[in-house]
Amino acid sequence: MKIDEVEVRLVRLPYRSPFKTSFAEETEKHATIVTVRSEGVEGYGEGVMDPFPNYREETIAGAHHLLLHAFGPDLVANGCEHPSELTARWARWRGNPMAKTALELAVWDCYARQQGVPLRTLLGGELTEIPVGASLGMNTVEKTVESVSQHVEQGYKRVKLKIEPGWDVELLAAVRAVHPHIELTVDANSAYTLDMLPLLRQIDEFGLHYIEQPLHWDDLTEHAVLAKELRTEICLDETLTSPARVKAALDLGACTVVNVKVGRVGGLQSVREIHDLCVARNVPMWCGGMLETGIGRAHNIHLATMPGFVFPGDTASASRTYARDLVEQQLETTDGIMPVPEGPGIGVTLDRPFLEQVTESREVVR
Ligand code: OSB
Ligand code: MG
């Protein structure tokens, strides 16, 4: 592929309601939207960096610097034969998986559109719809129980609650009192430490499908210790930043369930490697989310069609998060099932007037 230009936009999009986790309360999305143009065809990618390093270390400022001065110029200068080669080529620039992914995804989308096939086909995904769950931000106990009931009624296949110390046992007791048997998980986003084992043992009593990232955001060894102490399975999110890191986590026994976020692991080629590793070891995977706009959400839906994604993911209806999206297609579930957008690439087209309206900055590498 000859790449004519790379466009990097920062967009700001209000959430319909604030999203509160153990690490932040956010009211709007700051998304990096990358467009690649190749011989008259466009492809789109989305970066999941935040303005400040609350979830992992990457920031929008650092990522845009690298996109405009490292990865973008490399791609325009050298093109590529196939999008799968980019991760290895960019390995000389260490880390920064989210920044690399924003551009790699755009190249995958563009390549699939040029071939005239849906992205999922390039990834070996045969499903045309995927089962999904929903991730609920922190709220009052009463509102959370009500929200769980609404999502269960809407057919979501699993509900995930955000927790932190002091916002866990009481909440879980209230939800389980109303919904004793639903597939329920919790996500601590690194809010606990190993010396809180007695509290973690209480959380262990609620029949959770798994507990997501209870300990430090880069830890493997303490999670391996905790895994031996709990009946509930541990799923890692923040810690898993590459295929090598996933392998280390599984070898150490730090987790038995894998949350895949393409941005966190450095792109679709890394997702494919993690997928094959988890399938070979019989480790269940699911597709996480970062409250993406329709571009990142469509990418997530396509990658979650791969056969190793056996647990429901976080790729819920876009309308839960946004009043108006960047894409023309409605990415909505029916009875907890999300259809895969049809057509070449990720199968979505841009709502261009709205994209212009919410664009904060736009820069192009030629
Ligand atoms: O830990 O999974 C997480 C959102 C932002 C940052 C981290 C996480 C999340 C979510 C939301 O849980 C998932 C979604 O609906 O996209
Ligand atoms: Mg998580």
Short mmCIF file of C-alpha atoms and ligand atoms in Angstrom, two decimals:
data_model
loop_
_atom_site.label_atom_id
_atom_site.label_comp_id
_atom_site.label_asym_id
_atom_site.label_seq_id
_atom_site.Cartn_x
_atom_site.Cartn_y
_atom_site.Cartn_z
CA MET A 1 0.00 0.00 0.00
CA LYS A 2 1.17 3.48 -0.85
CA ILE A 3 -0.01 5.83 1.89
CA ASP A 4 -0.69 9.35 0.61
CA GLU A 5 -1.43 11.00 3.93
CA VAL A 6 -2.16 10.51 7.60
CA GLU A 7 -4.61 12.85 9.33
CA VAL A 8 -4.67 13.11 13.12
CA ARG A 9 -7.67 14.74 14.76
CA LEU A 10 -8.53 15.38 18.37
CA VAL A 11 -12.27 15.32 18.98
CA ARG A 12 -14.22 16.15 22.12
CA LEU A 13 -17.56 14.50 22.62
CA PRO A 14 -19.75 14.85 25.73
CA TYR A 15 -20.91 11.69 27.50
CA ARG A 16 -24.64 11.48 28.13
CA SER A 17 -23.82 11.09 31.81
CA PRO A 18 -20.53 11.16 33.77
CA PHE A 19 -18.62 7.85 33.92
CA LYS A 20 -17.10 7.24 37.34
CA THR A 21 -14.46 4.62 38.08
CA SER A 22 -11.98 4.12 40.92
CA PHE A 23 -9.47 6.27 38.97
CA ALA A 24 -11.54 9.20 37.62
CA GLU A 25 -14.92 10.72 36.95
CA GLU A 26 -15.18 11.79 33.33
CA THR A 27 -17.82 13.86 31.58
CA GLU A 28 -16.53 13.88 28.02
CA LYS A 29 -14.48 11.82 25.60
CA HIS A 30 -11.22 13.10 24.14
CA ALA A 31 -10.65 10.80 21.18
CA THR A 32 -7.86 10.73 18.64
CA ILE A 33 -9.28 9.96 15.22
CA VAL A 34 -6.71 8.90 12.63
CA THR A 35 -7.50 8.76 8.91
CA VAL A 36 -5.16 7.23 6.35
CA ARG A 37 -5.66 7.97 2.64
CA SER A 38 -4.33 5.52 0.07
CA GLU A 39 -5.08 5.76 -3.64
CA GLY A 40 -8.53 7.28 -3.14
CA VAL A 41 -9.56 5.04 -0.23
CA GLU A 42 -9.80 6.17 3.42
CA GLY A 43 -9.44 4.08 6.56
CA TYR A 44 -10.14 5.09 10.15
CA GLY A 45 -8.61 4.33 13.52
CA GLU A 46 -9.23 5.58 17.04
CA GLY A 47 -6.77 6.18 19.86
CA VAL A 48 -7.87 5.52 23.45
CA MET A 49 -5.29 7.69 25.19
CA ASP A 50 -6.61 10.17 27.76
CA PRO A 51 -5.48 13.75 28.39
CA PHE A 52 -3.85 12.57 31.64
CA PRO A 53 -2.38 9.14 32.47
CA ASN A 54 -5.18 7.83 34.70
CA TYR A 55 -5.70 4.40 33.18
CA ARG A 56 -2.21 3.67 31.76
CA GLU A 57 0.73 6.02 31.17
CA GLU A 58 0.06 7.21 27.65
CA THR A 59 -1.35 10.69 27.06
CA ILE A 60 -2.95 12.33 24.06
CA ALA A 61 -0.14 14.91 23.87
CA GLY A 62 2.57 12.24 23.77
CA ALA A 63 0.65 10.08 21.31
CA HIS A 64 0.00 12.94 18.87
CA HIS A 65 3.69 13.83 18.99
CA LEU A 66 4.63 10.27 18.00
CA LEU A 67 1.89 9.96 15.37
CA LEU A 68 3.00 13.20 13.70
CA HIS A 69 6.76 12.79 14.07
CA ALA A 70 7.45 9.04 14.14
CA PHE A 71 4.77 6.54 13.03
CA GLY A 72 2.97 8.83 10.55
CA PRO A 73 6.11 9.95 8.66
CA ASP A 74 7.41 6.34 8.61
CA LEU A 75 4.17 5.11 7.06
CA VAL A 76 3.99 7.90 4.46
CA ALA A 77 7.65 7.42 3.54
CA ASN A 78 7.64 3.61 3.33
CA GLY A 79 4.02 2.52 2.83
CA CYS A 80 3.44 -1.13 3.74
CA GLU A 81 2.73 -4.46 2.06
CA HIS A 82 0.24 -5.58 4.69
CA PRO A 83 -0.98 -3.96 7.95
CA SER A 84 0.25 -6.97 9.94
CA GLU A 85 3.88 -5.86 9.45
CA LEU A 86 3.59 -2.48 11.18
CA THR A 87 3.88 -3.59 14.83
CA ALA A 88 7.27 -5.22 14.24
CA ARG A 89 8.46 -2.26 12.19
CA TRP A 90 7.52 0.23 14.91
CA ALA A 91 9.02 -1.87 17.72
CA ARG A 92 12.17 0.28 17.51
CA TRP A 93 10.06 2.97 19.15
CA ARG A 94 9.42 1.43 22.55
CA GLY A 95 6.06 1.10 24.19
CA ASN A 96 3.28 3.55 23.34
CA PRO A 97 0.85 0.83 22.24
CA MET A 98 -2.20 3.11 22.15
CA ALA A 99 -0.52 5.63 19.84
CA LYS A 100 0.68 2.87 17.48
CA THR A 101 -2.75 1.25 17.49
CA ALA A 102 -4.60 4.43 16.45
CA LEU A 103 -2.66 4.41 13.16
CA GLU A 104 -2.38 0.63 12.70
CA LEU A 105 -6.20 0.32 12.95
CA ALA A 106 -6.64 2.97 10.24
CA VAL A 107 -4.33 1.01 7.94
CA TRP A 108 -6.22 -2.27 8.60
CA ASP A 109 -9.53 -0.54 7.82
CA CYS A 110 -8.13 1.04 4.65
CA TYR A 111 -6.59 -2.27 3.50
CA ALA A 112 -9.87 -4.16 4.07
CA ARG A 113 -11.80 -1.48 2.17
CA GLN A 114 -9.35 -1.72 -0.74
CA GLN A 115 -9.79 -5.51 -0.78
CA GLY A 116 -13.57 -5.03 -0.59
CA VAL A 117 -13.94 -7.29 2.47
CA PRO A 118 -15.18 -6.71 6.04
CA LEU A 119 -12.33 -6.32 8.52
CA ARG A 120 -13.53 -9.38 10.45
CA THR A 121 -12.81 -11.54 7.38
CA LEU A 122 -9.12 -10.55 7.50
CA LEU A 123 -9.09 -11.57 11.18
CA GLY A 124 -10.79 -14.93 10.64
CA GLY A 125 -14.01 -13.86 12.35
CA GLU A 126 -17.07 -15.65 11.01
CA LEU A 127 -19.75 -14.24 13.32
CA THR A 128 -22.10 -11.57 11.97
CA GLU A 129 -23.25 -10.60 15.47
CA ILE A 130 -21.68 -10.80 18.92
CA PRO A 131 -23.08 -11.18 22.47
CA VAL A 132 -22.26 -8.22 24.72
CA GLY A 133 -22.44 -7.07 28.32
CA ALA A 134 -22.42 -3.61 29.83
CA SER A 135 -20.02 -1.82 32.17
CA LEU A 136 -21.75 0.39 34.74
CA GLY A 137 -19.93 3.37 36.24
CA MET A 138 -20.19 4.11 39.94
CA ASN A 139 -23.41 5.66 41.18
CA THR A 140 -25.57 5.38 44.28
CA VAL A 141 -26.54 1.85 45.36
CA GLU A 142 -30.17 2.56 44.45
CA LYS A 143 -29.36 3.86 40.96
CA THR A 144 -26.91 1.04 40.30
CA VAL A 145 -29.48 -1.63 41.20
CA GLU A 146 -32.00 0.12 38.95
CA SER A 147 -29.46 0.30 36.11
CA VAL A 148 -28.59 -3.40 36.49
CA SER A 149 -32.30 -4.25 36.22
CA GLN A 150 -32.66 -2.11 33.08
CA HIS A 151 -29.67 -3.74 31.42
CA VAL A 152 -30.91 -7.21 32.33
CA GLU A 153 -34.30 -6.35 30.83
CA GLN A 154 -32.56 -5.11 27.68
CA GLY A 155 -30.99 -8.55 27.36
CA TYR A 156 -27.35 -7.70 28.12
CA LYS A 157 -25.52 -11.00 28.63
CA ARG A 158 -23.38 -9.82 31.55
CA VAL A 159 -23.23 -6.81 33.85
CA LYS A 160 -19.96 -5.37 35.20
CA LEU A 161 -19.85 -3.07 38.20
CA LYS A 162 -17.05 -0.61 38.93
CA ILE A 163 -15.83 -1.02 42.52
CA GLU A 164 -13.23 0.33 44.97
CA PRO A 165 -12.56 -0.21 48.69
CA GLY A 166 -15.67 0.94 50.57
CA TRP A 167 -17.76 0.71 47.41
CA ASP A 168 -18.01 -3.01 47.00
CA VAL A 169 -19.61 -5.35 49.56
CA GLU A 170 -22.71 -3.25 50.24
CA LEU A 171 -23.21 -2.65 46.52
CA LEU A 172 -22.80 -6.33 45.64
CA ALA A 173 -25.17 -7.41 48.41
CA ALA A 174 -27.82 -5.00 47.09
CA VAL A 175 -27.43 -6.16 43.46
CA ARG A 176 -27.35 -9.86 44.37
CA ALA A 177 -30.49 -9.45 46.53
CA VAL A 178 -32.42 -8.49 43.39
CA HIS A 179 -30.45 -10.51 40.82
CA PRO A 180 -29.08 -13.63 42.51
CA HIS A 181 -28.21 -15.51 39.30
CA ILE A 182 -27.17 -13.05 36.58
CA GLU A 183 -23.67 -13.17 35.08
CA LEU A 184 -22.06 -10.47 37.21
CA THR A 185 -18.47 -9.19 37.30
CA VAL A 186 -16.61 -6.36 39.02
CA ASP A 187 -13.80 -4.10 37.81
CA ALA A 188 -11.59 -2.44 40.43
CA ASN A 189 -9.26 -0.66 38.00
CA SER A 190 -6.34 -1.33 40.39
CA ALA A 191 -7.99 0.07 43.53
CA TYR A 192 -6.99 -2.70 45.99
CA THR A 193 -3.74 -3.90 47.53
CA LEU A 194 -2.78 -7.36 48.72
CA ASP A 195 -3.04 -6.31 52.38
CA MET A 196 -6.80 -5.89 51.79
CA LEU A 197 -7.16 -9.67 51.47
CA PRO A 198 -9.95 -9.89 54.10
CA LEU A 199 -12.04 -7.42 52.07
CA LEU A 200 -11.23 -9.25 48.83
CA ARG A 201 -12.38 -12.48 50.50
CA GLN A 202 -15.75 -10.84 51.18
CA ILE A 203 -16.03 -9.90 47.49
CA ASP A 204 -15.20 -13.54 46.75
CA GLU A 205 -18.56 -14.57 48.24
CA PHE A 206 -20.85 -13.08 45.57
CA GLY A 207 -20.54 -15.71 42.85
CA LEU A 208 -18.84 -13.31 40.44
CA HIS A 209 -17.87 -14.54 37.01
CA TYR A 210 -14.46 -12.89 37.54
CA ILE A 211 -12.85 -9.90 39.22
CA GLU A 212 -11.09 -7.51 36.84
CA GLN A 213 -7.74 -5.86 37.68
CA PRO A 214 -8.04 -5.77 41.48
CA LEU A 215 -4.38 -4.81 42.14
CA HIS A 216 -1.74 -2.41 40.77
CA TRP A 217 -2.10 -1.40 37.10
CA ASP A 218 1.23 -2.95 36.06
CA ASP A 219 1.45 -5.89 38.45
CA LEU A 220 1.78 -9.58 37.67
CA THR A 221 3.28 -11.20 40.77
CA GLU A 222 0.82 -9.99 43.41
CA HIS A 223 -2.10 -10.97 41.19
CA ALA A 224 -0.57 -14.45 41.02
CA VAL A 225 -0.51 -14.53 44.83
CA LEU A 226 -4.10 -13.29 45.06
CA ALA A 227 -5.30 -15.83 42.49
CA LYS A 228 -4.33 -18.62 44.89
CA GLU A 229 -6.34 -17.04 47.72
CA LEU A 230 -9.65 -16.52 45.89
CA ARG A 231 -12.20 -18.81 44.30
CA THR A 232 -13.27 -16.05 41.91
CA GLU A 233 -11.21 -16.01 38.73
CA ILE A 234 -8.97 -13.03 38.06
CA CYS A 235 -9.20 -11.19 34.76
CA LEU A 236 -6.41 -8.74 33.93
CA ASP A 237 -6.98 -5.54 31.97
CA GLU A 238 -4.46 -2.70 32.67
CA THR A 239 -1.49 -5.05 33.20
CA LEU A 240 -1.76 -6.78 29.81
CA THR A 241 0.10 -4.50 27.40
CA SER A 242 1.49 -6.93 24.80
CA PRO A 243 1.44 -10.59 23.71
CA ALA A 244 4.60 -11.19 25.80
CA ARG A 245 2.90 -9.72 28.85
CA VAL A 246 -0.15 -11.96 28.37
CA LYS A 247 2.12 -14.98 28.11
CA ALA A 248 3.92 -13.95 31.31
CA ALA A 249 0.60 -13.45 33.12
CA LEU A 250 -0.61 -16.92 32.12
CA ASP A 251 2.73 -18.58 32.92
CA LEU A 252 2.74 -16.98 36.38
CA GLY A 253 -0.92 -17.74 37.08
CA ALA A 254 -1.70 -14.02 37.49
CA CYS A 255 -5.00 -14.40 35.61
CA THR A 256 -7.23 -17.05 34.08
CA VAL A 257 -9.37 -14.67 31.99
CA VAL A 258 -8.03 -12.13 29.49
CA ASN A 259 -9.55 -8.72 28.70
CA VAL A 260 -8.38 -7.66 25.23
CA LYS A 261 -8.32 -3.98 24.37
CA VAL A 262 -6.64 -3.44 21.03
CA GLY A 263 -5.19 -0.05 22.04
CA ARG A 264 -3.68 -1.37 25.27
CA VAL A 265 -1.92 -4.30 23.55
CA GLY A 266 -0.52 -2.36 20.59
CA GLY A 267 -2.78 -3.17 17.64
CA LEU A 268 -4.63 -5.87 15.76
CA GLN A 269 -1.52 -7.90 14.98
CA SER A 270 -0.89 -8.15 18.73
CA VAL A 271 -4.54 -9.09 19.27
CA ARG A 272 -4.11 -11.94 16.77
CA GLU A 273 -1.05 -13.24 18.63
CA ILE A 274 -2.79 -13.01 22.01
CA HIS A 275 -5.83 -14.71 20.50
CA ASP A 276 -3.83 -17.65 19.23
CA LEU A 277 -1.98 -18.00 22.54
CA CYS A 278 -5.22 -17.97 24.56
CA VAL A 279 -6.95 -20.40 22.21
CA ALA A 280 -3.97 -22.78 22.42
CA ARG A 281 -4.08 -22.64 26.24
CA ASN A 282 -7.86 -22.72 26.50
CA VAL A 283 -7.98 -19.31 28.22
CA PRO A 284 -11.25 -17.40 27.78
CA MET A 285 -10.96 -13.91 26.28
CA TRP A 286 -13.36 -11.04 25.92
CA CYS A 287 -13.22 -7.65 24.23
CA GLY A 288 -12.98 -4.69 26.59
CA GLY A 289 -13.98 -1.12 25.80
CA MET A 290 -12.83 2.43 26.45
CA LEU A 291 -16.14 4.20 25.76
CA GLU A 292 -15.04 4.51 22.14
CA THR A 293 -16.83 6.53 19.48
CA GLY A 294 -18.35 4.60 16.58
CA ILE A 295 -14.95 4.20 14.92
CA GLY A 296 -13.23 2.42 17.80
CA ARG A 297 -16.46 0.62 18.66
CA ALA A 298 -16.77 -0.77 15.12
CA HIS A 299 -13.17 -2.00 15.30
CA ASN A 300 -13.95 -3.71 18.63
CA ILE A 301 -17.02 -5.41 17.19
CA HIS A 302 -15.04 -6.79 14.26
CA LEU A 303 -12.20 -8.12 16.39
CA ALA A 304 -14.61 -9.69 18.88
CA THR A 305 -15.89 -11.99 16.09
CA MET A 306 -12.66 -14.01 16.36
CA PRO A 307 -13.42 -17.47 17.78
CA GLY A 308 -11.41 -17.06 21.01
CA PHE A 309 -13.69 -14.30 22.28
CA VAL A 310 -15.93 -16.57 24.28
CA PHE A 311 -17.17 -14.25 27.07
CA PRO A 312 -19.47 -11.27 26.36
CA GLY A 313 -17.49 -8.05 25.84
CA ASP A 314 -18.03 -4.42 26.83
CA THR A 315 -18.99 -3.27 23.33
CA ALA A 316 -22.53 -2.19 24.25
CA SER A 317 -24.90 0.18 22.41
CA ALA A 318 -23.28 3.49 21.47
CA SER A 319 -26.42 5.34 22.59
CA ARG A 320 -25.71 4.41 26.23
CA THR A 321 -22.70 6.72 26.01
CA TYR A 322 -23.36 9.30 23.29
CA ALA A 323 -26.38 11.35 22.17
CA ARG A 324 -24.80 11.65 18.70
CA ASP A 325 -21.94 9.54 17.38
CA LEU A 326 -19.20 10.22 14.80
CA VAL A 327 -20.56 7.55 12.46
CA GLU A 328 -23.78 7.36 10.46
CA GLN A 329 -24.60 3.77 11.45
CA GLN A 330 -26.38 3.10 14.74
CA LEU A 331 -24.23 0.65 16.71
CA GLU A 332 -27.04 -0.74 18.87
CA THR A 333 -27.76 -4.07 20.50
CA THR A 334 -30.99 -6.02 20.40
CA ASP A 335 -31.44 -8.43 23.28
CA GLY A 336 -27.74 -8.12 24.14
CA ILE A 337 -26.60 -8.94 20.61
CA MET A 338 -24.56 -6.45 18.58
CA PRO A 339 -24.68 -6.86 14.81
CA VAL A 340 -21.33 -6.49 13.01
CA PRO A 341 -21.49 -3.43 10.70
CA GLU A 342 -21.67 -4.72 7.13
CA GLY A 343 -19.66 -3.63 4.13
CA PRO A 344 -15.93 -3.26 3.47
CA GLY A 345 -13.53 -2.47 6.32
CA ILE A 346 -15.13 -1.66 9.65
CA GLY A 347 -18.40 -0.98 7.82
CA VAL A 348 -19.09 2.52 9.08
CA THR A 349 -19.20 5.91 7.36
CA LEU A 350 -18.49 9.23 9.05
CA ASP A 351 -21.05 11.82 10.10
CA ARG A 352 -18.76 14.47 8.58
CA PRO A 353 -20.64 17.61 9.64
CA PHE A 354 -20.69 16.39 13.24
CA LEU A 355 -17.04 15.31 13.08
CA GLU A 356 -16.08 18.84 11.98
CA GLN A 357 -18.21 20.32 14.73
CA VAL A 358 -16.48 18.34 17.51
CA THR A 359 -12.92 18.59 16.12
CA GLU A 360 -10.53 20.47 18.41
CA SER A 361 -7.43 20.11 16.23
CA ARG A 362 -6.45 18.53 12.91
CA GLU A 363 -2.96 17.90 11.57
CA VAL A 364 -1.81 16.07 8.44
CA VAL A 365 1.39 14.21 7.54
CA ARG A 366 2.04 14.04 3.78
O1 OSB B 1 -11.44 -0.71 32.83
O2 OSB B 1 -12.70 -1.52 31.36
C1 OSB B 1 -12.22 -0.54 31.90
C2 OSB B 1 -13.74 2.63 30.41
C3 OSB B 1 -12.65 3.47 30.40
C4 OSB B 1 -11.46 3.01 30.90
C5 OSB B 1 -11.35 1.72 31.42
C6 OSB B 1 -12.45 0.87 31.41
C7 OSB B 1 -13.68 1.35 30.93
C8 OSB B 1 -14.91 0.58 30.94
C9 OSB B 1 -16.00 0.98 29.96
O3 OSB B 1 -15.16 -0.28 31.75
C10 OSB B 1 -16.25 -0.04 28.93
C11 OSB B 1 -17.06 0.52 27.78
O4 OSB B 1 -18.29 0.60 27.90
O5 OSB B 1 -16.48 0.89 26.74
MG MG B 2 -11.19 -2.79 33.12
#
